[in-house]
Structures are given as structure tokens and as C-alpha cells.
Coordinates of N, CA and C in Angstrom, one line a residue:
M1 N -57.7 0.7 18.8 CA -56.9 1.3 17.6 C -57.6 2.4 16.8
P2 N -57.2 3.4 16.2 CA -57.7 4.6 16.2 C -58.0 4.1 14.7
R3 N -58.9 4.5 14.0 CA -59.3 4.5 12.8 C -58.5 5.4 11.7
P4 N -57.6 4.6 10.5 CA -57.1 5.5 9.5 C -57.9 6.3 9.0
V5 N -57.4 7.7 8.9 CA -57.6 8.8 7.8 C -58.6 8.6 7.0
E6 N -58.2 7.8 5.7 CA -58.9 7.3 4.7 C -60.0 6.5 5.3
Y7 N -60.4 6.3 6.1 CA -61.8 5.4 6.7 C -62.6 7.1 7.0
D8 N -61.8 7.8 7.7 CA -62.9 8.6 8.1 C -63.1 9.9 6.8
N9 N -62.4 9.7 6.0 CA -62.4 10.8 4.7 C -63.6 10.3 4.2
L10 N -63.5 8.8 4.1 CA -65.0 8.0 3.3 C -66.4 8.3 4.3
I11 N -65.9 8.6 5.3 CA -67.1 9.1 6.5 C -68.1 10.0 6.0
E12 N -67.1 11.2 5.9 CA -66.9 12.7 5.7 C -67.8 12.8 4.3
R13 N -67.7 12.1 3.3 CA -67.9 11.6 1.9 C -69.2 10.9 1.8
R14 N -69.6 10.7 3.0 CA -71.0 9.7 3.3 C -71.3 8.4 2.3
A15 N -69.6 7.8 2.0 CA -69.5 6.3 1.2 C -69.6 5.7 2.4
F16 N -68.9 6.1 4.0 CA -69.3 5.0 4.5 C -69.8 5.9 5.7
E17 N -70.5 5.0 6.8 CA -70.7 5.7 8.3 C -70.1 4.9 9.8
A18 N -69.9 5.8 10.1 CA -69.6 5.2 11.7 C -70.8 4.6 12.6
V19 N -69.9 3.3 13.1 CA -71.1 2.4 13.9 C -70.5 2.2 15.0
T20 N -71.5 2.2 16.1 CA -71.0 1.2 17.3 C -70.9 -0.2 16.9
P21 N -69.7 -0.8 17.1 CA -69.1 -2.1 16.7 C -70.1 -3.4 17.2
T22 N -69.9 -4.4 16.9 CA -70.6 -5.3 17.5 C -70.1 -6.4 17.9
L23 N -70.3 -6.6 19.2 CA -69.1 -7.3 20.0 C -69.2 -8.8 19.7
G24 N -68.0 -9.2 19.4 CA -67.6 -10.9 18.5 C -68.4 -10.6 17.4
A25 N -68.3 -9.6 16.0 CA -68.4 -9.2 14.9 C -67.3 -9.6 14.4
V26 N -66.0 -9.0 14.7 CA -64.8 -9.3 14.0 C -64.7 -10.9 13.7
A27 N -64.8 -11.5 14.9 CA -64.4 -12.9 15.5 C -65.0 -13.7 14.7
R28 N -66.4 -13.3 14.2 CA -67.5 -14.0 13.8 C -67.0 -14.4 12.4
Y29 N -67.4 -13.0 11.9 CA -66.8 -12.5 10.0 C -65.5 -13.7 9.6
L30 N -64.8 -13.7 10.9 CA -63.4 -14.1 10.0 C -63.8 -15.6 10.6
S31 N -64.5 -16.3 11.4 CA -64.4 -17.3 11.3 C -65.1 -18.3 10.6
N32 N -66.2 -17.1 9.8 CA -67.1 -17.3 8.5 C -66.1 -17.1 7.2
A33 N -65.1 -16.5 7.2 CA -64.1 -16.5 5.9 C -63.6 -17.7 5.8
A34 N -63.1 -18.3 7.2 CA -62.4 -19.5 7.7 C -63.1 -20.8 6.8
D35 N -64.5 -20.7 7.1 CA -65.3 -21.3 6.9 C -65.6 -22.0 5.1
Y36 N -65.5 -21.2 4.7 CA -65.7 -20.3 3.3 C -64.6 -20.8 3.1
K37 N -63.0 -20.8 3.4 CA -62.0 -21.4 2.8 C -61.8 -22.6 2.6
I38 N -62.5 -23.3 4.0 CA -62.3 -24.7 3.8 C -63.0 -25.5 3.0
T39 N -64.3 -25.2 2.8 CA -65.4 -25.5 2.0 C -64.5 -25.7 0.5
A40 N -64.1 -24.5 0.1 CA -63.5 -24.1 -1.0 C -62.4 -24.8 -1.2
D41 N -61.3 -25.1 -0.4 CA -60.3 -26.0 -0.7 C -60.9 -27.5 -0.4
E42 N -61.7 -27.8 -0.6 CA -62.1 -28.7 -0.6 C -62.4 -29.3 -2.1
L43 N -63.0 -28.4 -2.7 CA -63.4 -28.0 -4.5 C -62.2 -28.1 -5.3
R44 N -61.2 -27.8 -5.0 CA -60.1 -27.1 -5.3 C -59.9 -28.1 -6.7
G45 N -59.6 -27.2 -7.7 CA -59.0 -28.4 -8.8 C -61.0 -28.8 -9.6
S46 N -62.0 -28.7 -8.9 CA -63.1 -29.0 -10.0 C -64.1 -27.7 -9.4
R47 N -65.0 -27.9 -9.9 CA -66.1 -26.6 -9.9 C -66.1 -25.6 -9.8
P48 N -65.2 -24.6 -10.9 CA -64.6 -23.5 -11.0 C -65.4 -22.5 -10.4
M49 N -66.8 -22.5 -10.7 CA -67.8 -21.1 -10.6 C -68.3 -21.0 -8.9
Q50 N -68.2 -22.5 -8.1 CA -68.4 -23.0 -6.8 C -67.2 -22.6 -6.1
L51 N -66.2 -23.1 -6.4 CA -65.1 -22.8 -5.5 C -64.7 -20.8 -5.8
F52 N -64.9 -20.3 -7.1 CA -64.7 -18.9 -7.1 C -65.6 -18.2 -6.2
T53 N -66.6 -18.7 -6.5 CA -68.3 -18.2 -5.7 C -67.6 -18.3 -3.7
L54 N -67.1 -19.3 -3.5 CA -66.9 -19.5 -2.4 C -65.7 -18.5 -1.7
A55 N -64.6 -18.8 -2.6 CA -63.3 -18.1 -2.3 C -63.9 -16.5 -2.5
Y56 N -64.8 -16.0 -3.0 CA -65.2 -14.4 -3.2 C -65.5 -14.1 -1.9
E57 N -66.7 -14.8 -1.4 CA -67.6 -14.5 -0.4 C -66.9 -14.6 0.7
G58 N -65.7 -15.3 1.2 CA -64.7 -15.8 1.8 C -64.0 -14.4 2.1
Y59 N -63.7 -13.9 1.4 CA -63.0 -12.8 1.1 C -63.7 -11.2 1.8
F60 N -65.3 -11.4 0.9 CA -65.9 -10.2 1.5 C -65.7 -10.6 2.9
R61 N -66.3 -11.5 3.6 CA -66.2 -11.7 5.0 C -64.9 -10.9 5.5
V62 N -63.6 -11.0 4.8 CA -62.7 -10.5 5.5 C -62.7 -9.0 5.5
V63 N -63.2 -8.4 4.6 CA -63.6 -6.9 4.1 C -64.7 -6.9 5.3
Q64 N -65.5 -7.2 5.6 CA -66.6 -7.1 6.6 C -65.9 -7.0 7.8
A65 N -65.0 -8.0 8.4 CA -64.2 -8.3 10.1 C -63.9 -6.7 10.1
V66 N -62.9 -6.5 8.9 CA -62.0 -5.2 8.8 C -62.9 -3.9 8.9
L67 N -63.9 -3.7 8.0 CA -64.6 -2.6 8.8 C -65.9 -2.4 9.7
E68 N -65.6 -3.9 10.0 CA -65.9 -3.8 11.6 C -64.9 -3.2 12.6
F69 N -64.0 -4.2 12.7 CA -62.5 -3.5 13.4 C -62.7 -2.0 13.5
Y70 N -63.1 -1.4 12.1 CA -63.0 0.4 12.1 C -64.0 0.7 12.4
R71 N -65.3 0.1 13.1 CA -66.1 0.8 13.3 C -67.0 1.6 12.1
V72 N -67.1 1.2 10.9 CA -67.4 1.5 9.6 C -68.4 0.7 8.9
R73 N -69.5 1.2 8.3 CA -70.0 0.1 7.3 C -70.2 1.0 6.2
T74 N -70.3 0.2 5.2 CA -70.5 0.7 3.8 C -72.2 1.5 3.5
K75 N -72.0 3.2 3.3 CA -73.7 3.5 3.4 C -73.9 3.7 2.1
E76 N -73.5 4.4 0.9 CA -74.2 5.2 -0.3 C -73.0 4.3 -1.1
A77 N -71.7 3.8 -1.0 CA -71.0 3.3 -1.9 C -70.4 1.9 -2.3
G78 N -71.3 1.1 -1.1 CA -71.4 -0.4 -1.9 C -70.6 -1.3 -1.4
R79 N -70.7 -2.5 -1.7 CA -69.2 -3.2 -1.8 C -68.0 -3.3 -2.5
N80 N -68.1 -2.4 -3.7 CA -66.9 -2.5 -4.6 C -65.9 -1.6 -3.8
L81 N -66.5 -0.2 -3.4 CA -65.3 0.6 -2.7 C -65.2 0.0 -0.9
A82 N -65.8 -0.7 -0.9 CA -65.5 -1.3 0.7 C -64.6 -2.1 0.5
I83 N -64.5 -3.1 -0.5 CA -63.5 -3.9 -1.0 C -62.0 -3.1 -1.2
Q84 N -62.4 -2.2 -2.3 CA -61.2 -1.5 -2.7 C -60.3 -0.7 -1.5
R85 N -60.9 0.1 -0.3 CA -60.4 0.2 0.7 C -59.8 -0.2 1.9
V86 N -60.7 -1.7 2.1 CA -59.9 -3.0 2.6 C -59.1 -3.5 2.4
S87 N -58.9 -3.7 1.0 CA -58.2 -4.3 0.2 C -56.6 -3.7 0.2
T88 N -56.6 -2.2 0.3 CA -55.3 -1.1 0.3 C -55.0 -1.4 1.8
S89 N -55.9 -1.4 3.0 CA -55.7 -1.8 4.0 C -54.4 -2.7 4.5
L90 N -55.1 -4.1 3.8 CA -54.5 -5.5 3.6 C -53.2 -5.6 3.4
G91 N -52.8 -4.1 2.2 CA -51.5 -4.5 1.8 C -51.8 -5.1 0.4
V92 N -52.7 -5.8 -0.2 CA -52.7 -6.3 -1.4 C -51.8 -5.9 -2.4
T93 N -51.0 -6.6 -3.5 CA -50.3 -5.7 -4.4 C -50.9 -5.3 -5.5
S94 N -51.0 -4.4 -6.5 CA -51.3 -4.1 -7.1 C -52.1 -5.3 -8.2
Q95 N -50.6 -6.3 -8.3 CA -51.8 -7.4 -9.1 C -52.9 -7.6 -8.4
E96 N -52.5 -8.3 -7.3 CA -54.0 -8.5 -6.2 C -55.4 -7.7 -6.7
F97 N -54.6 -6.5 -6.4 CA -56.0 -5.3 -6.2 C -56.6 -5.5 -7.4
S98 N -56.1 -5.2 -8.6 CA -56.4 -5.5 -10.2 C -57.4 -6.9 -10.2
F99 N -57.0 -8.0 -9.6 CA -57.8 -8.9 -9.9 C -59.1 -9.2 -9.3
I100 N -58.7 -8.5 -7.5 CA -59.6 -8.7 -6.9 C -60.8 -7.6 -7.3
T101 N -60.6 -6.4 -7.8 CA -61.9 -5.7 -8.4 C -62.4 -6.5 -9.6
K102 N -61.3 -7.1 -10.8 CA -62.6 -7.6 -12.0 C -63.1 -8.8 -10.9
A103 N -62.9 -9.6 -9.8 CA -63.4 -10.7 -9.3 C -64.9 -9.9 -8.8
H104 N -64.5 -9.0 -8.2 CA -66.3 -8.3 -8.0 C -67.2 -8.1 -9.2
E105 N -66.3 -7.7 -9.9 CA -67.3 -7.5 -11.7 C -67.7 -8.8 -11.7
R106 N -66.5 -9.9 -11.8 CA -67.0 -10.9 -12.1 C -68.4 -11.5 -11.3
R107 N -68.2 -11.6 -10.4 CA -69.2 -12.4 -9.7 C -70.6 -11.8 -9.9
N108 N -70.5 -10.4 -9.6 CA -71.7 -9.5 -9.9 C -72.0 -9.6 -11.1
G109 N -71.2 -10.1 -12.4 CA -71.9 -10.7 -14.0 C -72.3 -12.1 -13.5
T110 N -71.5 -12.8 -13.2 CA -72.3 -14.3 -13.6 C -73.5 -14.3 -12.6
S111 N -73.8 -13.6 -11.3 CA -74.6 -13.9 -10.4 C -75.9 -13.1 -11.0
Y112 N -75.9 -12.1 -11.5 CA -76.7 -11.2 -12.0 C -77.5 -10.6 -13.2
E113 N -76.2 -11.0 -14.2 CA -76.3 -10.6 -15.5 C -76.4 -12.1 -16.5
S114 N -75.3 -12.6 -16.6 CA -75.3 -14.0 -17.5 C -74.3 -15.0 -16.9
P115 N -74.6 -16.2 -16.8 CA -73.3 -17.5 -16.2 C -72.9 -17.3 -17.7
F116 N -72.4 -17.2 -18.7 CA -71.0 -17.2 -20.0 C -70.4 -15.4 -19.6
P117 N -69.1 -15.8 -19.7 CA -68.3 -16.7 -20.1 C -68.0 -18.1 -18.9
P118 N -67.9 -18.9 -18.4 CA -68.0 -19.4 -17.3 C -66.5 -19.1 -16.6
V119 N -66.7 -19.1 -15.5 CA -65.4 -18.6 -14.6 C -64.3 -20.1 -14.6
S120 N -62.9 -19.6 -15.0 CA -62.1 -20.6 -15.5 C -61.1 -21.2 -14.0
K121 N -60.9 -22.0 -14.1 CA -60.2 -22.8 -13.1 C -59.2 -21.7 -12.5
N122 N -58.6 -21.1 -13.6 CA -57.6 -20.1 -13.1 C -58.0 -19.0 -11.8
E123 N -58.7 -18.4 -12.5 CA -59.8 -17.3 -11.7 C -60.0 -17.7 -10.6
A124 N -60.7 -19.1 -10.2 CA -61.1 -19.4 -9.1 C -60.2 -19.9 -8.3
A125 N -59.4 -20.6 -9.0 CA -57.8 -20.6 -7.8 C -56.8 -19.5 -7.4
T126 N -57.2 -18.4 -8.2 CA -56.6 -17.4 -8.1 C -57.5 -16.6 -6.6
M127 N -58.4 -16.6 -6.8 CA -59.4 -16.0 -6.0 C -59.3 -16.7 -4.8
L128 N -58.9 -18.4 -4.3 CA -59.0 -18.9 -3.7 C -57.6 -18.5 -2.9
A129 N -56.4 -17.9 -3.7 CA -55.0 -17.7 -3.2 C -55.3 -16.6 -2.7
V130 N -56.2 -15.6 -2.9 CA -56.3 -14.7 -2.0 C -56.6 -14.1 -0.8
L131 N -58.0 -15.1 -0.9 CA -58.5 -15.6 0.7 C -57.4 -16.2 1.5
T132 N -56.6 -16.9 1.0 CA -56.0 -17.7 1.7 C -54.7 -17.0 1.9
K133 N -54.2 -16.2 1.3 CA -53.2 -15.0 1.9 C -53.5 -14.1 2.6
Y134 N -54.6 -13.5 2.7 CA -55.1 -12.4 3.3 C -56.3 -12.8 4.6
L135 N -56.2 -13.8 4.7 CA -57.2 -14.4 5.7 C -56.5 -14.3 7.1
P136 N -55.4 -14.4 7.1 CA -54.6 -14.6 8.3 C -53.8 -13.0 8.5
V137 N -53.8 -11.8 7.1 CA -53.7 -11.1 7.6 C -54.6 -10.3 8.4
A138 N -55.7 -10.4 8.0 CA -57.2 -9.7 8.8 C -57.0 -10.1 10.0
H139 N -56.8 -11.7 10.6 CA -56.1 -11.8 11.6 C -55.4 -10.9 12.3
N140 N -54.4 -11.0 12.0 CA -53.0 -10.0 12.8 C -53.6 -8.7 12.8
L141 N -54.5 -7.7 11.7 CA -54.5 -6.9 11.5 C -55.5 -6.3 12.8
T142 N -56.3 -7.4 12.8 CA -57.7 -6.7 13.9 C -57.4 -7.2 15.6
G143 N -56.1 -8.3 15.6 CA -55.9 -8.9 16.5 C -56.7 -9.8 17.1
T144 N -57.2 -10.4 16.2 CA -58.4 -11.5 16.4 C -57.5 -13.1 16.7
P145 N -57.6 -13.6 17.3 CA -56.8 -15.1 17.1 C -57.6 -16.0 15.9

């Protein structure tokens, strides 16, 4: 499948780099995302920080799967641009896009800066809902069973 022009533009700007795909990587990323989701589902309603982190990391595996499918990796841009570009490719709504962008900042803030304020149950549930909704979309987009 040809890579969308938006990805080629990011390669030209050196935000992404073109790579040779690793055999089986897309399936492995999606399998890992599914495992994060299964574990997060077990925590539903409790331990919001852990649930949020599992769901966020699962969504990022979805992002990595799509990047691998389009034969690109982040270069100078890092996770944030990758998440934004792939989220657009997956067709997230503007409200979901806003949440995902904030979730990335939230994850970095609670991981690297301060554990306060604590992640709410609503934030955790929303992140899990995003993963739950877009994991099958990524399977469909990449043609990975």
C-alpha cells in the first residue's frame, strides 16, 4: 500500500525517516497493544493511574504499528508528532484528538515531572475507550488479523 503524502512530507522535513519494515513488527505491535488492553480491562474502575498508563502505552503501540505499516519511524519529531499523525490517519474525532494530545502531555507529566494531580478515573476510562475503539481500526488499516 502506498504511503500517504502526509507521511512523505514529514520525511522531507526530517521529522520522520523512511525505513525498511521489520517482518512481523506490525502484528507484534498490535498484539502488544491488545495485551495492554486486556490488562487495563482487568483494572477497570480501580487504580486509575495504572489503567491510564496501560491504555496510553497500548495506544502508542497502535501508533507504532501504523508507522511501521507505512514504513516510517520518528526522527527529530518524537512521540507527539507520531501520535498526532497516526491519530489523524485512524480517523479520530476532534474531541478524541484533543484528549489524546492531552493524554500524551499527562503521561509525560506524571512520569517525568510530578505525580500530582493524580490521574482521574474519567481520564483513565477515556484513554481505555480510545484504545478499545482504535485497536480494531488499526488492524483493519494495516490488514493485520
